[in-house]
Coordinates of C-alpha atoms in Angstrom, one line a residue:
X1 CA -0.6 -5.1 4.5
X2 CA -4.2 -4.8 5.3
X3 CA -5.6 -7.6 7.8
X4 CA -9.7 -7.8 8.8
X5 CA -9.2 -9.4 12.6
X6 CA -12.5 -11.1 13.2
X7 CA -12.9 -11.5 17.0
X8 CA -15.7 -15.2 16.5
X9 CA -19.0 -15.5 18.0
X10 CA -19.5 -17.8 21.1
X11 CA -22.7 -18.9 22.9
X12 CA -22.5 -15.4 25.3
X13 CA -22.1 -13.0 22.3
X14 CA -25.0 -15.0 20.4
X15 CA -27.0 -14.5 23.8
X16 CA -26.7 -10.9 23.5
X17 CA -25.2 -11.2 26.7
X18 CA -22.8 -7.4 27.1
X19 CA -19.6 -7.2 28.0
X20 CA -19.1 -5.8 31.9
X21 CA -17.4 -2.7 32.8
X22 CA -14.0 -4.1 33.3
X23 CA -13.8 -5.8 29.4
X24 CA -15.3 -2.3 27.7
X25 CA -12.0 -0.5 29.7
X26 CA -9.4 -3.1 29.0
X27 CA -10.5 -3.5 25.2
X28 CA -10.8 0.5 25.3
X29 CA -6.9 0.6 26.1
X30 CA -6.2 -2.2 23.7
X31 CA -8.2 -0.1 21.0
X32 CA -6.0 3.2 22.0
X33 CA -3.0 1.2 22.3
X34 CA -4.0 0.6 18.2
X35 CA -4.8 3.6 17.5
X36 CA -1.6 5.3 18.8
X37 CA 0.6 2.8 17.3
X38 CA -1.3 3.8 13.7
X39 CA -2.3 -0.1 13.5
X40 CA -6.0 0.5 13.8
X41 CA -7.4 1.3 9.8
X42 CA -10.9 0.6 11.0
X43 CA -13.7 -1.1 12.7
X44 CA -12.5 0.4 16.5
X45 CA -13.1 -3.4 17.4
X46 CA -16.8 -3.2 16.8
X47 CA -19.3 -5.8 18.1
X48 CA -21.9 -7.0 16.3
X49 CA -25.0 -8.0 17.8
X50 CA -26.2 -11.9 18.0
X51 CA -27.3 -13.3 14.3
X52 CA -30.7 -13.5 15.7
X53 CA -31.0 -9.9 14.9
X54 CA -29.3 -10.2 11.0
X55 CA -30.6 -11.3 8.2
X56 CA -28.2 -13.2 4.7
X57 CA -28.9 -12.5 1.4
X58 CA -28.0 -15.9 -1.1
X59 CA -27.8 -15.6 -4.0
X60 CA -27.9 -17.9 -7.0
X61 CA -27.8 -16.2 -10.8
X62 CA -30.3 -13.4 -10.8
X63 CA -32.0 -14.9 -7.8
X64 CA -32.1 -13.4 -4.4
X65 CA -33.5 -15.4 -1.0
X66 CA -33.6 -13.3 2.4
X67 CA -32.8 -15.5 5.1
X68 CA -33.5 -14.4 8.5
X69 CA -31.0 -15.2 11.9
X70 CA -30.5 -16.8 13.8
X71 CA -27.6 -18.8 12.2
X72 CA -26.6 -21.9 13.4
X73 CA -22.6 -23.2 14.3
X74 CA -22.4 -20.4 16.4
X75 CA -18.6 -21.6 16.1
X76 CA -18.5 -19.9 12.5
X77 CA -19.9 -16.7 13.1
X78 CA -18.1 -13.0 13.6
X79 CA -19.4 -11.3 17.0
X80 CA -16.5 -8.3 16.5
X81 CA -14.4 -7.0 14.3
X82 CA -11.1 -4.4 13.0
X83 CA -9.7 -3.4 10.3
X84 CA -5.6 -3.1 10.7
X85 CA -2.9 -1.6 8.4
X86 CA 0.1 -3.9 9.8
X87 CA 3.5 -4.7 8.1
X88 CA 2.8 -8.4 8.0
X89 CA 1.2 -11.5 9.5
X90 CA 3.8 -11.9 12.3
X91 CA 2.7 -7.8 13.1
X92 CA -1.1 -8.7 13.8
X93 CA -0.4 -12.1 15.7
X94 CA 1.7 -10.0 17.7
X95 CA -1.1 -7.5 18.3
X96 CA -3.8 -9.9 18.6
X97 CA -1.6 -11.9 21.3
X98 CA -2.0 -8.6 23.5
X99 CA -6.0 -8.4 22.8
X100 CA -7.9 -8.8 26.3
X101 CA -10.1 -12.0 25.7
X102 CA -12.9 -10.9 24.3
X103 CA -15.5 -12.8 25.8
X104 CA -16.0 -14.1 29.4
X105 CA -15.3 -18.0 28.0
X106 CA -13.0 -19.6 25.9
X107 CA -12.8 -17.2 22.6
X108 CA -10.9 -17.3 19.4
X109 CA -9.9 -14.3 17.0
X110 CA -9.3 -14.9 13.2
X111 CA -6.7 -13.0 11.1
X112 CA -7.3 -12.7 7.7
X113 CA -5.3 -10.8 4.8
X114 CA -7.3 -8.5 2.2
X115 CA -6.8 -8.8 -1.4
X116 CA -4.5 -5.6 -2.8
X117 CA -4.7 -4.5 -6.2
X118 CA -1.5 -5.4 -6.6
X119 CA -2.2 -9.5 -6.2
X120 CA -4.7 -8.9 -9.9
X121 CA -2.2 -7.1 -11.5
X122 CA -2.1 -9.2 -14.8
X123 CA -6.3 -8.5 -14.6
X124 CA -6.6 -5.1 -14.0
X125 CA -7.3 -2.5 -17.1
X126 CA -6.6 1.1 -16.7
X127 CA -10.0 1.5 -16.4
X128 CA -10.5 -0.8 -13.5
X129 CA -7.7 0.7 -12.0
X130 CA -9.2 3.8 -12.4
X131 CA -12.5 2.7 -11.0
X132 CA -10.7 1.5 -7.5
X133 CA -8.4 4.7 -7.3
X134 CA -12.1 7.0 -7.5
X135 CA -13.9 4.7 -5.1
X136 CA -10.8 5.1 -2.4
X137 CA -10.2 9.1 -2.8
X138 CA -13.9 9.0 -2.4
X139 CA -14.3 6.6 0.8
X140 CA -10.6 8.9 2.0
X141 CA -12.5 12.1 1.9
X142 CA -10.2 12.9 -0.6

């Protein structure tokens, strides 16, 4: 089972405000910790820097609007983020429960599972199918 962990944005984060020495080497253990146990698929629990600096594209039938950050309800944005290959949701509480607090304040981190091919299987065509299996041995190095 494939989980995105989304570590959530707080005042600090959207400040810019960097982590000190002491969080970089406990969430660099943590990240090892993942790595060792084969957990960590991707994202080596980037950061992302404050929405001031992003910019959303909406979107509404052929139309496009830029919209530049910052975003407001700081409470619903994503300040970090991994991608982890666990064998189910109890698995990545479990990991996430050993996570360092990722921020110097109160923090939350989201768990979320990732659609599998396997949950359109009454949708998918051979050709879809085949389409997904190309873009993976591609993104593999395969």
């Amino acid at each position: 089972m494939r989980v995105i962990v989304f570590v959530k944005a707080t005042e600090d984060s959207e400040k810019g405000t960097p982590p000190d020495t002491a969080m970089l080497e406990a969430m660099g253990k943590f990240n090892e910790a993942l790595v060792n146990a084969g957990v960590m698929a991707a994202g080596g629990g980037d950061g992302l820097k404050p929405s001031s600096q992003a910019k959303r594209v909406a979107f509404d039938g052929p139309g496009r609007k830029v919209i530049d950050g910052p975003f407001a309800e700081t409470r619903e944005l994503v300040a970090g983020f991994w991608l982890w290959e666990v064998k189910d949701m109890d698995e990545a509480v479990a990991w996430v429960k050993r996570c360092p607090n990722p921020m110097p304040g109160p923090s939350e981190i989201e768990i979320r599972p990732l659609y599998e091919m396997a949950d359109f299987e009454e949708r998918l065509t051979p050709e879809v199918v085949e389409l997904h299996e190309r873009t993976r041995a591609k993104l593999s190095g395969a």
